[in-house]
């Protein structure tokens, strides 16, 4: 893959690192209203907000050694979304797992496949104690994926970007 730092691989996917040249990929994902409605209270992200998200991911990799790594199909090198971690509770050594897929890659099992690799990385390589995850209250697909991955429902938490109470889950090592 051209000029990409590969972080993890699965059977069908490569998880790489975001870089400054990835604006078009960031817009293809977070600029899509069907994707953004699950992560933004107003149902979309502006150009500036997508730009800020990309910058935040690059910065997080530098500072914390993790980000929501971009996903690419191994065969075609097509961008399919992102999956990764961010520090959630530093005093308890808990990270948050997230995945966002481009609309044309929904329903192919990529979120679960990438999440399994990221979970393995978090527990085996980073030695984190637990992972947190949440989802938009109307997103049944994400709920189903988290349950299949072994996450346990812990209650609802207010998620500032949407202003809604999001179901929350924990997976312990």
PDB file of C-alpha atoms in Angstrom, residues 88-89 92-97 119 123 128-135 146-147 149-155 157 167-173:
ATOM      1  CA  UNK A  88     -11.272   6.954  27.811  1.00  0.00           C
ATOM      2  CA  UNK A  89     -10.194   6.847  31.464  1.00  0.00           C
ATOM      3  CA  UNK A  92      -8.252   3.268  35.147  1.00  0.00           C
ATOM      4  CA  UNK A  93      -6.366   2.410  31.931  1.00  0.00           C
ATOM      5  CA  UNK A  94      -9.578   2.121  29.898  1.00  0.00           C
ATOM      6  CA  UNK A  95      -9.742   2.906  26.192  1.00  0.00           C
ATOM      7  CA  UNK A  96     -12.766   3.534  24.009  1.00  0.00           C
ATOM      8  CA  UNK A  97     -13.309   1.379  20.916  1.00  0.00           C
ATOM      9  CA  UNK A 119      -9.494  -5.575  20.815  1.00  0.00           C
ATOM     10  CA  UNK A 123      -5.420  -6.389  25.446  1.00  0.00           C
ATOM     11  CA  UNK A 128      -5.253  -2.312  28.828  1.00  0.00           C
ATOM     12  CA  UNK A 129      -7.593  -3.476  31.587  1.00  0.00           C
ATOM     13  CA  UNK A 130     -10.886  -2.793  29.817  1.00  0.00           C
ATOM     14  CA  UNK A 131     -12.501  -1.277  26.752  1.00  0.00           C
ATOM     15  CA  UNK A 132     -15.499   1.042  26.699  1.00  0.00           C
ATOM     16  CA  UNK A 133     -17.864   1.412  23.741  1.00  0.00           C
ATOM     17  CA  UNK A 134     -21.116   3.208  23.121  1.00  0.00           C
ATOM     18  CA  UNK A 135     -23.492   3.771  20.244  1.00  0.00           C
ATOM     19  CA  UNK A 146     -20.789  -4.899  20.388  1.00  0.00           C
ATOM     20  CA  UNK A 147     -22.786  -7.762  21.935  1.00  0.00           C
ATOM     21  CA  UNK A 149     -17.784  -8.943  20.417  1.00  0.00           C
ATOM     22  CA  UNK A 150     -18.537  -9.747  24.073  1.00  0.00           C
ATOM     23  CA  UNK A 151     -19.190  -6.250  25.394  1.00  0.00           C
ATOM     24  CA  UNK A 152     -21.574  -6.035  28.352  1.00  0.00           C
ATOM     25  CA  UNK A 153     -24.173  -3.285  28.673  1.00  0.00           C
ATOM     26  CA  UNK A 154     -23.444  -1.050  31.679  1.00  0.00           C
ATOM     27  CA  UNK A 155     -26.074   1.691  31.350  1.00  0.00           C
ATOM     28  CA  UNK A 157     -24.263   7.819  29.226  1.00  0.00           C
ATOM     29  CA  UNK A 167     -26.121   2.831  25.562  1.00  0.00           C
ATOM     30  CA  UNK A 168     -22.674   2.080  26.981  1.00  0.00           C
ATOM     31  CA  UNK A 169     -20.717  -1.154  27.237  1.00  0.00           C
ATOM     32  CA  UNK A 170     -17.532  -2.539  28.764  1.00  0.00           C
ATOM     33  CA  UNK A 171     -15.310  -5.424  27.718  1.00  0.00           C
ATOM     34  CA  UNK A 172     -12.782  -6.618  30.310  1.00  0.00           C
ATOM     35  CA  UNK A 173      -9.606  -8.521  29.551  1.00  0.00           C
TER      36      UNK A 173
END
